[in-house]
Short mmCIF file of C-alpha atoms in Angstrom, two decimals:
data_model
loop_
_atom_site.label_atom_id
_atom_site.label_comp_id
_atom_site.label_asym_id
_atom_site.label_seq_id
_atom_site.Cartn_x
_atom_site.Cartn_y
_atom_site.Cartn_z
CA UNK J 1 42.61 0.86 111.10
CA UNK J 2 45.66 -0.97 109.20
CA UNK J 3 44.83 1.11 106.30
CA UNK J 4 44.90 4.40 108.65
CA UNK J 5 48.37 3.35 110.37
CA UNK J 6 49.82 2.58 106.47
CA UNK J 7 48.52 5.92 105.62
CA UNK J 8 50.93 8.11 108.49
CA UNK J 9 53.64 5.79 107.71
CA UNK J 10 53.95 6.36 103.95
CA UNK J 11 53.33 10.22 105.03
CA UNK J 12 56.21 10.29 107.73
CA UNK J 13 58.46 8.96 104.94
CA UNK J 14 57.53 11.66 102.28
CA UNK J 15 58.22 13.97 104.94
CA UNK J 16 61.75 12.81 105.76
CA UNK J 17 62.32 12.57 102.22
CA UNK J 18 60.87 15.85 101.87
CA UNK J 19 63.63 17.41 104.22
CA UNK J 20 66.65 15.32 102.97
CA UNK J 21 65.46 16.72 99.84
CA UNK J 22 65.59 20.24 100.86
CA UNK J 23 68.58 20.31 103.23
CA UNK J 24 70.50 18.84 100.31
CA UNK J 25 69.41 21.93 97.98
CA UNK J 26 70.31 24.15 100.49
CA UNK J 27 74.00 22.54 101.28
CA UNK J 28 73.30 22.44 104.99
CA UNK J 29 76.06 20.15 106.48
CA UNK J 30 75.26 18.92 109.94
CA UNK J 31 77.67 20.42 112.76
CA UNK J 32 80.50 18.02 113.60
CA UNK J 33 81.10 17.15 117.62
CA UNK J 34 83.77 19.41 119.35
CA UNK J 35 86.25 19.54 121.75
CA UNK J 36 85.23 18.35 125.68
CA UNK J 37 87.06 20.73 128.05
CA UNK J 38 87.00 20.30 131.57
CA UNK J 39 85.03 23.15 133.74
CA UNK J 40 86.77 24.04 137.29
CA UNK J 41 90.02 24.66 138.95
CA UNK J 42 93.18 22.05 138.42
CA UNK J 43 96.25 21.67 139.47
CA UNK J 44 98.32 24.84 140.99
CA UNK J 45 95.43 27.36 140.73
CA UNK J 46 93.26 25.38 143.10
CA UNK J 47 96.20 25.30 145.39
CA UNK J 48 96.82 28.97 145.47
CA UNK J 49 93.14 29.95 145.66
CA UNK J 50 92.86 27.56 148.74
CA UNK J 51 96.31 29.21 149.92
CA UNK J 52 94.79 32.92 149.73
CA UNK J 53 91.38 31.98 151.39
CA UNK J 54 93.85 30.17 154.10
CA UNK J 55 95.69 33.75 154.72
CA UNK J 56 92.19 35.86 154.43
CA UNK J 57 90.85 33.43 157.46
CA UNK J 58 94.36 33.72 159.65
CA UNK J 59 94.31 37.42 158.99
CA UNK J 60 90.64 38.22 159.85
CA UNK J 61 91.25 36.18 163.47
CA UNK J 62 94.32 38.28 163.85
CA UNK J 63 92.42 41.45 163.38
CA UNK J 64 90.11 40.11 165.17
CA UNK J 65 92.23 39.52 168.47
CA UNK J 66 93.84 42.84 168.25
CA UNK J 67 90.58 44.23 168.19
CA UNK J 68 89.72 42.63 171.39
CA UNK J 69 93.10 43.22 172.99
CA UNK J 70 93.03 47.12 172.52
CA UNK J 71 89.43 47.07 173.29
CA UNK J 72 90.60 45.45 177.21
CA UNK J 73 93.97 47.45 177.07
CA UNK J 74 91.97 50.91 176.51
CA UNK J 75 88.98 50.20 178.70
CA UNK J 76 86.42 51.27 176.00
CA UNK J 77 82.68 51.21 176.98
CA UNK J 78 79.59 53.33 175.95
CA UNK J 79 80.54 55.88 178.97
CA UNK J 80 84.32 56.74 177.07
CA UNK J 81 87.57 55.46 177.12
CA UNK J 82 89.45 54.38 180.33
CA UNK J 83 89.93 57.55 182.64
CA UNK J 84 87.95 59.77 179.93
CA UNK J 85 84.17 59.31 179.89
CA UNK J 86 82.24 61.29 177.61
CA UNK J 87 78.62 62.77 178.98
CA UNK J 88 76.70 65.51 179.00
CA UNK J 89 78.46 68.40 180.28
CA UNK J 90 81.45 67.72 178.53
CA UNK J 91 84.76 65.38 179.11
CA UNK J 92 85.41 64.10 182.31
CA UNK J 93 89.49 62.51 182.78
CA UNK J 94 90.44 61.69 185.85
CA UNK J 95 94.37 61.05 186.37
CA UNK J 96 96.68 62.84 183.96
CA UNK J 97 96.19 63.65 180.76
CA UNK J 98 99.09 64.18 177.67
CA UNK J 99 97.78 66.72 175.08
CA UNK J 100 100.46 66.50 171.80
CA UNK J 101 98.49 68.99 169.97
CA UNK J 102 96.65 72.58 170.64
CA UNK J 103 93.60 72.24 172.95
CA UNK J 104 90.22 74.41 172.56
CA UNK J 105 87.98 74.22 175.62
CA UNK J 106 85.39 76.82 176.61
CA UNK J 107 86.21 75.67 180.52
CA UNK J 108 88.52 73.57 182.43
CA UNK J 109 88.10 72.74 186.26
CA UNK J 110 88.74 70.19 188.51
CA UNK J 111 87.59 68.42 190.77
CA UNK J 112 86.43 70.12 194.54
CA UNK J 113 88.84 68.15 196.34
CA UNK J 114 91.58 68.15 194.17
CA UNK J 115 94.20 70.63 192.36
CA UNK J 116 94.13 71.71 189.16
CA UNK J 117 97.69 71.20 187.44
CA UNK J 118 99.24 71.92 184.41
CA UNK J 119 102.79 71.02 183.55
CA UNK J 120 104.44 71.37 179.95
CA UNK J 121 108.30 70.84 179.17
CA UNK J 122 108.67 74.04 177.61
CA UNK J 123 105.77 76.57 178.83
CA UNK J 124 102.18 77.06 178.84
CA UNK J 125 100.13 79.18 177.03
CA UNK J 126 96.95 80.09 177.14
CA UNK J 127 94.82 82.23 174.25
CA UNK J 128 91.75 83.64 174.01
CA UNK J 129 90.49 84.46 170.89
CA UNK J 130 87.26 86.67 169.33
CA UNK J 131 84.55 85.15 166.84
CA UNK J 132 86.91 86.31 163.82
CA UNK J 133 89.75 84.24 165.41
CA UNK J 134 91.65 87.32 166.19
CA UNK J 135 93.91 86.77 169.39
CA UNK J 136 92.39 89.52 172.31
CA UNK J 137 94.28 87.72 175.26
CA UNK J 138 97.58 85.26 176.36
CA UNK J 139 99.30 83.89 179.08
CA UNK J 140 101.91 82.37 178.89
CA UNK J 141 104.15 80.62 181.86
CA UNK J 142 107.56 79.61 180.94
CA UNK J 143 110.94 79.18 182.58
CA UNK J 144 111.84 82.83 181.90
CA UNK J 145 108.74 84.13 183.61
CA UNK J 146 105.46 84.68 182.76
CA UNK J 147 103.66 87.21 180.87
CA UNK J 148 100.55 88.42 179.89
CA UNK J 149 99.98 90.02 176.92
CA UNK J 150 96.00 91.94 176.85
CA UNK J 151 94.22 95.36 177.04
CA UNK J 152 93.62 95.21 180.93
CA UNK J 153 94.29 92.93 183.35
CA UNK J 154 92.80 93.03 186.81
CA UNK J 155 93.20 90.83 189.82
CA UNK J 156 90.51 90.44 192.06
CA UNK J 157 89.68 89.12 195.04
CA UNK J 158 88.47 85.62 196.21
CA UNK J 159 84.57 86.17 196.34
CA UNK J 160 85.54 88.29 192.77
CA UNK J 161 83.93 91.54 194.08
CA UNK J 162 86.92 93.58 195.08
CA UNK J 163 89.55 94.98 192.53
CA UNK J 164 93.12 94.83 194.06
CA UNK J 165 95.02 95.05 191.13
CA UNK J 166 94.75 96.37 187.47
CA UNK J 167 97.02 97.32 184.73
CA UNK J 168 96.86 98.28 181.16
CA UNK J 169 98.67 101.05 178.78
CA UNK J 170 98.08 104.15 180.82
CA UNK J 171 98.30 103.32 184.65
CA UNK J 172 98.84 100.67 186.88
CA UNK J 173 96.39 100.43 189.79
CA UNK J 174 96.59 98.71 193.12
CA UNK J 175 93.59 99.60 195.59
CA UNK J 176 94.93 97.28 198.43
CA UNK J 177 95.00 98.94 202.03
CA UNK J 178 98.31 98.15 202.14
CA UNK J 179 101.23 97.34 199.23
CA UNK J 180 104.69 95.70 201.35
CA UNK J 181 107.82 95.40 200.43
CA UNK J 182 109.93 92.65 201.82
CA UNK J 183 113.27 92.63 199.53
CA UNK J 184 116.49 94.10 201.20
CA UNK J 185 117.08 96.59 198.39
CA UNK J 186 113.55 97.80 198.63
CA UNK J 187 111.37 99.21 195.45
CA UNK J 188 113.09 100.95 193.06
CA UNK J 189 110.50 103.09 190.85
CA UNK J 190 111.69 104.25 187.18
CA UNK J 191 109.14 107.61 187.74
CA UNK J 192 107.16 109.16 190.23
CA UNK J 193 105.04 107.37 192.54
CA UNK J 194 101.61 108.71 193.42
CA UNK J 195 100.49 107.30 197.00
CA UNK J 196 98.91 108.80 200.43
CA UNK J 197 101.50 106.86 203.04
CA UNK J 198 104.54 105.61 202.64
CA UNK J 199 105.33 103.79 206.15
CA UNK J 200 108.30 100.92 207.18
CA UNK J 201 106.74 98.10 209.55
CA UNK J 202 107.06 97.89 213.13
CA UNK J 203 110.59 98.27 214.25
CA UNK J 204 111.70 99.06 210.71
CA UNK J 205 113.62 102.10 209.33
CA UNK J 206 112.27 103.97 206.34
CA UNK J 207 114.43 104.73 204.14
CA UNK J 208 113.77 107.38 200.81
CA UNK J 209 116.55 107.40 198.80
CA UNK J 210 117.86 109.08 195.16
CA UNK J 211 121.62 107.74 194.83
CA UNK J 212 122.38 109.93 191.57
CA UNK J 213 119.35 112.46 190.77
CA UNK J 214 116.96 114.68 192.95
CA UNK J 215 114.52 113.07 195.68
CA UNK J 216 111.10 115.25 195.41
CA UNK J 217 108.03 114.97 197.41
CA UNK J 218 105.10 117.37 196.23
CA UNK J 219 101.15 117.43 197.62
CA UNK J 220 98.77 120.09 196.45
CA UNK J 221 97.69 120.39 200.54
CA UNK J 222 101.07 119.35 202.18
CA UNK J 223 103.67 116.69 203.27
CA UNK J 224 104.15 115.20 206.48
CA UNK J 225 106.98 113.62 207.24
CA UNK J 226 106.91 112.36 211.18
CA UNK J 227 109.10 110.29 213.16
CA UNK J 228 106.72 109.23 216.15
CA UNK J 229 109.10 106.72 218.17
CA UNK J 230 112.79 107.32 216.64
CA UNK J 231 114.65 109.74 214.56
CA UNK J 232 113.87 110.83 211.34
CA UNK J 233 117.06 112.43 208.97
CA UNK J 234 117.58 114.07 205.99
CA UNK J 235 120.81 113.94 204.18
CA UNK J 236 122.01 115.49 200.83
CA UNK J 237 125.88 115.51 199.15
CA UNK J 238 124.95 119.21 197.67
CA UNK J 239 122.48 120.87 198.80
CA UNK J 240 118.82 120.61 200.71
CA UNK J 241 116.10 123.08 199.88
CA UNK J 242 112.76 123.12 201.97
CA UNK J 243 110.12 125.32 199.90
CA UNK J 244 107.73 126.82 200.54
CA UNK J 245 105.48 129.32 197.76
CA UNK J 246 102.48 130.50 199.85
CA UNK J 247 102.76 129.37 203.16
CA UNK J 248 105.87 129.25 205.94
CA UNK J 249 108.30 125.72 207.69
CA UNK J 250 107.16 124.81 210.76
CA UNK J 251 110.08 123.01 212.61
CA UNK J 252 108.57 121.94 216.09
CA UNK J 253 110.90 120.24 218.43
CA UNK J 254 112.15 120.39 221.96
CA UNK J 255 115.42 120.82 220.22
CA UNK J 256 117.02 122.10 216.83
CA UNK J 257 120.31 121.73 216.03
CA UNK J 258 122.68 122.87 213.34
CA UNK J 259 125.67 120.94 212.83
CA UNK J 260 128.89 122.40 211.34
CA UNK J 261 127.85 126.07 211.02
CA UNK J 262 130.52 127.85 209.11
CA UNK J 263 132.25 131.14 211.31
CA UNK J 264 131.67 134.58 210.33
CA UNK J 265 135.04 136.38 209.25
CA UNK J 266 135.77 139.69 210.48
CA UNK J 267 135.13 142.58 208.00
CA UNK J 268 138.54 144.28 209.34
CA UNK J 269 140.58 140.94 208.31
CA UNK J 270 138.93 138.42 206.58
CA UNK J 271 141.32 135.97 207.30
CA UNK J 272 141.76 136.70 210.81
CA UNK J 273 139.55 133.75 212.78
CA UNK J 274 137.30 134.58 215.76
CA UNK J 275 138.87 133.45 219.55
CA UNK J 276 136.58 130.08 220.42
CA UNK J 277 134.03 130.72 222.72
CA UNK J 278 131.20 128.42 223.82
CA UNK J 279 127.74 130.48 223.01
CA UNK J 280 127.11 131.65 219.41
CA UNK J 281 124.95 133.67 217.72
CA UNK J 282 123.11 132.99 214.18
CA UNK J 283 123.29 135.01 211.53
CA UNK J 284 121.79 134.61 208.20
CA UNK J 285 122.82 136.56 205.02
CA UNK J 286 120.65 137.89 202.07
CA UNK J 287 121.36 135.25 199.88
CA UNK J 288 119.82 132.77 202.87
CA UNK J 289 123.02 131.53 203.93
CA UNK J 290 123.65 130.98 207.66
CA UNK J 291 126.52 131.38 209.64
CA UNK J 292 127.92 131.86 213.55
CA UNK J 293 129.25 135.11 214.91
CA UNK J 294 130.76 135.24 218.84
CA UNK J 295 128.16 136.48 220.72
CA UNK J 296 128.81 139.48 222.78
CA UNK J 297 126.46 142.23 224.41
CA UNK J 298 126.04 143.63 221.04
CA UNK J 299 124.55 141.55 217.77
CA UNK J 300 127.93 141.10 215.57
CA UNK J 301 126.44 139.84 212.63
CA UNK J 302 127.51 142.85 211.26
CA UNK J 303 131.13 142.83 211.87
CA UNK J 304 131.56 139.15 210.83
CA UNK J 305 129.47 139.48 207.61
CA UNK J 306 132.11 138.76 205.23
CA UNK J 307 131.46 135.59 205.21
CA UNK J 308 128.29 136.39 202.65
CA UNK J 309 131.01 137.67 200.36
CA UNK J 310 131.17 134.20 199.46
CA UNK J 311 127.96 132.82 199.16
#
């Protein structure tokens, strides 16, 4: 055993002799100790990094609260926000409502009990547009008026069965029973007017008028005009002409008078008058004009026909 244990030692020695040996023929110097630093933050930096994660945590609970404050101020929930709730159908708002921008809404109602209202500084204007984008309709209500700009428009009535009004580029319709007129100065119509009455209310005066051209009234099967509880009058600065192509005038009355008939002039003397006498005679020219003569046993149309001289 002692000679085993002497044995390893003297071979452990060769070997460490063995390596001194070789490191020394190989010039292998032994790395020297070097510099200790410290790992970690010192000094200023640790205050500033503490500083930053300080302001990070204030800022977060300040998001944080405003977050919950204009969460309560707005009323969110899973139904919407505040007065608008989101569902199925749509958007439901109750109250008013502020639109800044353009809206686009396939339908707007209210609700059964309550009004529909819409109110805009300026005006309001609403468009209707095709699948291209194109605009095919507007209206538009401002403080000038409002106006409609579209190929027809129609008004209908409440149970949207009956048309009572239409309009586009050719005519304008109105299939009422009855179309009034309450403004002092009446209707005043540009053109002709294409109706089958024309009658005042109760205890009214009607009242067709042309102040500076020519009042016409024209029906393929004839016009009426009657005056069944008052007086009805025609009046002309120049002249009046009643017309008739095919057929004759009827004038039926208890009574027909002709105001301010001029006299017939003596042939003899033109400028000789007649003596005034109280029954008259009617005489009518060939150019239509009518005129009094004296009327005597004989007709004396004749003798005062010089009067058609100047017609």
């Amino acid at each position: 055993m002692e000679q085993s244990a002497t044995l390893n030692i003297e071979n452990l020695k060769i070997t460490q002799e063995q390596f001194i040996l070789a490191s020394q023929s190989l010039h292998l110097q032994r790395p020297g100790c070097e510099a200790v630093y410290p790992v970690g933050l010192y000094g200023w930096r640790k205050r500033c990094l503490y500083f930053f994660l300080l302001l990070l945590l204030v800022t977060m609970i300040v998001n944080l609260a405003l977050t919950v404050w204009i969460i309560k101020v707005m009323n969110f929930s899973t139904d919407g926000m505040g007065e608008l709730q989101l569902n199925q159908d749509g958007l439901h708002l109750e109250g008013v409502g502020e639109f800044q921008m353009p809206l686009y809404v396939s339908e707007i109602q209210s609700r059964r009990d309550r009004l529909l209202v819409l109110r805009s500084e300026k005006n309001v204007t609403l468009n209707a547009r095709n699948h291209q984008g194109q605009l095919t309709g507007q209206l538009t209500v401002g403080p000038e008026g409002v106006e409609a700009q579209c190929q027809r428009l129609e008004v209908r009535s409440s149970d949207g069965g009956r048309l009572l009004f239409s309009a586009d580029e050719e005519e304008v319709t109105m299939t009422t029973e009855k179309f009034t007129v309450t403004g002092s100065e009446g209707a005043v119509f540009g053109h002709s007017v294409e109706t089958p009455l024309i009658q005042a209310p109760t205890s009214e005066d009607l009242r067709l008028e042309s102040p500076t051209r020519i009042l016409t009234m024209e029906a393929p099967r004839g016009v009426e005009v009657s005056a069944a509880m008052g007086t009805l009058k025609i009046g002309s600065r120049k002249d009046l002409q009643l017309e008739a192509t095919e057929g004759e005038i009827l004038l039926d009355a208890d009574s027909i008078r002709l105001e301010n008939l001029p006299l017939g002039l003596y042939a003899a003397s033109a400028g000789e008058p007649f003596r005034k006498q109280a029954v008259y005679e009617v005489c009518v020219c060939p150019s239509g004009k009518i005129y009094l003569s004296p009327a005597e046993s004989v007709s004396t149309c004749q003798a005062m026909s010089s009067i058609c001289l100047w017609s």
